[in-house]
Amino acid sequence: MHKIKSAESKHAPYIGKAITMAIGDDLVKELAGNDHTPEDVLNLFSSLASRDDTQYSYLNALVAVDEEDNTLGVAVAYDGANLHKLRIPFFEEAEKSIGLKIKGKPADETGPEEFYLDTLAVFPQYRGRGIGSDLINAVSKKAERKGKPVGLLVSKTNPDARKLYDSLGFVSVGERPFAGEMMNHLMKK
């Protein structure tokens, strides 16, 4: 059995791990570059998750936990209208901690028309139990209260995730760039 609840600051390490899982090993290695390690990237996202002013904040996260309060999975979602304000701390911390310099204006992965599901990850040992679906449904309820549909990006090379989203009523509404890759933009009306 599991339940979905709002994350607390103590969940920051799990949120950081979920983010690195969601963006994938290749992007983690790219962010680490030659001078840093994947652990440095994990620490960056965990630090951002512990704050209250970032897109990755525990305040924007839901966690799935079991009866012993073990964290099984994470969803990070926020109003797309807040993207620009929320990602400023990411740019500042990424430059400070891993030397990442953002050149020009980065593409927006979301917009004001949606409640954006930024990260969804179920830790490997807990997969196949409906946790991902339950996290998405909980995010959908938050979005409903905001009067917005849930939107997300999914890689064209991730058919398992796409199958899950399709089964939960998401439909393709186009494409959007993320980290140099064109992704499928899905929305749940």
CSV table of C-alpha atoms in Angstrom, one decimal:
chain,number,residue,atom,x,y,z
A,1,MET,CA,0.0,0.0,0.0
A,2,HIS,CA,1.0,3.6,-0.6
A,3,LYS,CA,-0.3,7.0,-0.3
A,4,ILE,CA,0.4,10.3,-2.1
A,5,LYS,CA,1.1,13.4,0.0
A,6,SER,CA,2.7,16.8,-0.3
A,7,ALA,CA,6.5,16.6,0.0
A,8,GLU,CA,8.4,18.1,2.9
A,9,SER,CA,11.9,19.6,2.9
A,10,LYS,CA,13.2,16.2,4.2
A,11,HIS,CA,12.2,14.7,0.8
A,12,ALA,CA,14.7,17.0,-1.0
A,13,PRO,CA,17.3,14.1,-1.6
A,14,TYR,CA,14.5,12.0,-3.1
A,15,ILE,CA,13.3,14.8,-5.3
A,16,GLY,CA,16.9,15.4,-6.5
A,17,LYS,CA,17.2,11.7,-7.4
A,18,ALA,CA,13.9,11.7,-9.2
A,19,ILE,CA,14.9,14.7,-11.3
A,20,THR,CA,18.2,13.1,-12.3
A,21,MET,CA,16.3,9.8,-13.2
A,22,ALA,CA,13.8,11.8,-15.2
A,23,ILE,CA,16.4,13.8,-17.2
A,24,GLY,CA,18.4,10.6,-17.8
A,25,ASP,CA,22.1,9.7,-17.5
A,26,ASP,CA,23.1,11.4,-20.8
A,27,LEU,CA,21.9,14.8,-19.7
A,28,VAL,CA,23.3,14.3,-16.2
A,29,LYS,CA,26.7,13.6,-17.7
A,30,GLU,CA,26.4,16.6,-20.0
A,31,LEU,CA,25.6,18.8,-17.1
A,32,ALA,CA,28.5,17.4,-15.1
A,33,GLY,CA,30.9,18.1,-18.0
A,34,ASN,CA,34.6,17.3,-17.5
A,35,ASP,CA,35.0,19.1,-14.2
A,36,HIS,CA,32.1,17.6,-12.2
A,37,THR,CA,30.5,14.3,-11.4
A,38,PRO,CA,27.0,13.0,-11.7
A,39,GLU,CA,26.9,13.2,-7.9
A,40,ASP,CA,27.5,16.9,-8.2
A,41,VAL,CA,24.5,17.2,-10.4
A,42,LEU,CA,22.4,15.1,-8.0
A,43,ASN,CA,23.5,17.5,-5.2
A,44,LEU,CA,22.5,20.5,-7.2
A,45,PHE,CA,19.0,19.2,-7.8
A,46,SER,CA,18.7,18.1,-4.1
A,47,SER,CA,19.8,21.5,-3.0
A,48,LEU,CA,17.2,23.2,-5.3
A,49,ALA,CA,14.5,20.8,-4.0
A,50,SER,CA,15.2,21.9,-0.4
A,51,ARG,CA,14.5,25.6,-1.3
A,52,ASP,CA,11.1,27.3,-1.5
A,53,ASP,CA,11.7,29.4,-4.5
A,54,THR,CA,12.6,27.0,-7.3
A,55,GLN,CA,10.7,25.0,-9.9
A,56,TYR,CA,12.2,21.9,-8.2
A,57,SER,CA,11.1,22.9,-4.7
A,58,TYR,CA,9.6,20.4,-2.3
A,59,LEU,CA,6.7,22.9,-2.2
A,60,ASN,CA,6.0,21.8,-5.9
A,61,ALA,CA,6.4,18.1,-5.2
A,62,LEU,CA,4.2,15.2,-4.3
A,63,VAL,CA,5.7,12.0,-2.9
A,64,ALA,CA,4.4,8.4,-2.8
A,65,VAL,CA,5.2,6.8,0.5
A,66,ASP,CA,4.5,3.4,2.0
A,67,GLU,CA,3.3,2.5,5.6
A,68,GLU,CA,6.8,3.0,6.9
A,69,ASP,CA,7.1,6.4,5.2
A,70,ASN,CA,9.7,5.2,2.7
A,71,THR,CA,9.6,7.3,-0.4
A,72,LEU,CA,8.6,5.3,-3.5
A,73,GLY,CA,8.2,8.0,-6.2
A,74,VAL,CA,8.0,11.7,-6.8
A,75,ALA,CA,6.1,14.1,-9.0
A,76,VAL,CA,7.2,17.7,-9.4
A,77,ALA,CA,4.6,20.0,-10.9
A,78,TYR,CA,3.8,23.8,-11.0
A,79,ASP,CA,1.8,26.4,-12.8
A,80,GLY,CA,3.6,27.0,-16.1
A,81,ALA,CA,2.9,30.8,-15.7
A,82,ASN,CA,5.6,30.7,-13.0
A,83,LEU,CA,8.4,29.1,-15.0
A,84,HIS,CA,10.5,32.2,-15.6
A,85,LYS,CA,10.5,33.2,-12.0
A,86,LEU,CA,11.1,29.7,-10.7
A,87,ARG,CA,14.0,28.8,-12.9
A,88,ILE,CA,16.2,31.8,-12.0
A,89,PRO,CA,17.5,30.0,-8.9
A,90,PHE,CA,18.3,27.0,-11.1
A,91,PHE,CA,20.4,29.1,-13.4
A,92,GLU,CA,22.2,30.8,-10.5
A,93,GLU,CA,22.9,27.6,-8.6
A,94,ALA,CA,23.9,25.6,-11.7
A,95,GLU,CA,26.5,28.2,-12.6
A,96,LYS,CA,27.8,28.3,-9.0
A,97,SER,CA,27.9,24.6,-8.3
A,98,ILE,CA,28.7,23.0,-11.7
A,99,GLY,CA,29.8,25.9,-13.8
A,100,LEU,CA,26.8,25.8,-16.2
A,101,LYS,CA,26.5,29.0,-18.1
A,102,ILE,CA,23.2,29.5,-19.9
A,103,LYS,CA,23.8,31.4,-23.1
A,104,GLY,CA,20.9,33.5,-24.5
A,105,LYS,CA,17.3,32.9,-23.5
A,106,PRO,CA,16.5,29.2,-23.1
A,107,ALA,CA,13.5,27.7,-24.7
A,108,ASP,CA,10.4,27.4,-22.5
A,109,GLU,CA,9.4,23.8,-21.7
A,110,THR,CA,6.0,25.1,-20.5
A,111,GLY,CA,3.7,28.1,-20.6
A,112,PRO,CA,0.9,29.9,-18.7
A,113,GLU,CA,-1.7,27.7,-20.3
A,114,GLU,CA,-0.9,24.6,-18.3
A,115,PHE,CA,0.0,23.1,-15.0
A,116,TYR,CA,3.3,21.5,-15.8
A,117,LEU,CA,4.3,18.1,-14.8
A,118,ASP,CA,8.0,18.7,-14.7
A,119,THR,CA,9.2,15.4,-13.2
A,120,LEU,CA,7.7,12.0,-12.6
A,121,ALA,CA,9.8,9.2,-11.3
A,122,VAL,CA,9.1,5.9,-9.5
A,123,PHE,CA,12.1,4.4,-7.9
A,124,PRO,CA,13.0,1.1,-9.7
A,125,GLN,CA,12.2,-1.3,-6.9
A,126,TYR,CA,8.7,0.1,-6.6
A,127,ARG,CA,7.6,0.1,-10.2
A,128,GLY,CA,4.6,-1.8,-11.5
A,129,ARG,CA,2.4,-0.9,-8.5
A,130,GLY,CA,0.4,1.9,-9.9
A,131,ILE,CA,2.4,4.6,-8.2
A,132,GLY,CA,3.2,6.6,-11.3
A,133,SER,CA,-0.5,6.7,-12.2
A,134,ASP,CA,-1.5,7.7,-8.7
A,135,LEU,CA,1.1,10.5,-8.7
A,136,ILE,CA,-0.2,11.8,-12.1
A,137,ASN,CA,-3.8,11.6,-10.8
A,138,ALA,CA,-2.8,13.7,-7.7
A,139,VAL,CA,-1.1,16.2,-9.9
A,140,SER,CA,-4.3,16.4,-12.1
A,141,LYS,CA,-6.3,17.2,-9.0
A,142,LYS,CA,-4.0,20.1,-8.1
A,143,ALA,CA,-4.2,21.3,-11.7
A,144,GLU,CA,-8.0,21.1,-11.6
A,145,ARG,CA,-8.0,23.4,-8.5
A,146,LYS,CA,-5.9,25.9,-10.5
A,147,GLY,CA,-8.3,25.7,-13.5
A,148,LYS,CA,-5.6,24.4,-15.8
A,149,PRO,CA,-4.9,21.2,-17.7
A,150,VAL,CA,-1.8,19.2,-16.9
A,151,GLY,CA,0.9,19.4,-19.5
A,152,LEU,CA,4.1,17.5,-19.8
A,153,LEU,CA,7.0,16.7,-22.2
A,154,VAL,CA,7.9,13.1,-23.1
A,155,SER,CA,10.9,12.0,-25.1
A,156,LYS,CA,10.1,10.4,-28.4
A,157,THR,CA,12.4,7.6,-27.4
A,158,ASN,CA,10.4,6.7,-24.3
A,159,PRO,CA,7.5,4.6,-25.5
A,160,ASP,CA,6.8,3.1,-22.0
A,161,ALA,CA,6.2,6.6,-20.5
A,162,ARG,CA,4.1,7.6,-23.6
A,163,LYS,CA,2.0,4.5,-23.1
A,164,LEU,CA,1.3,5.4,-19.5
A,165,TYR,CA,0.4,9.0,-20.4
A,166,ASP,CA,-1.9,7.9,-23.2
A,167,SER,CA,-3.7,5.4,-20.8
A,168,LEU,CA,-4.4,8.3,-18.4
A,169,GLY,CA,-6.0,10.5,-21.1
A,170,PHE,CA,-3.1,12.7,-22.3
A,171,VAL,CA,-3.2,13.7,-25.9
A,172,SER,CA,-0.5,15.2,-28.2
A,173,VAL,CA,-0.7,18.9,-28.6
A,174,GLY,CA,2.6,19.4,-30.5
A,175,GLU,CA,6.3,19.5,-29.7
A,176,ARG,CA,8.5,21.6,-27.5
A,177,PRO,CA,12.2,21.7,-27.0
A,178,PHE,CA,13.9,20.6,-23.8
A,179,ALA,CA,17.7,20.4,-23.4
A,180,GLY,CA,18.3,20.5,-27.1
A,181,GLU,CA,15.8,17.8,-28.0
A,182,MET,CA,12.4,18.1,-29.5
A,183,MET,CA,9.9,16.4,-27.2
A,184,ASN,CA,6.3,15.4,-27.5
A,185,HIS,CA,4.1,17.9,-25.7
A,186,LEU,CA,1.1,16.2,-24.1
A,187,MET,CA,-1.8,17.6,-22.3
A,188,LYS,CA,-4.6,16.2,-20.2
A,189,LYS,CA,-7.8,18.2,-20.8
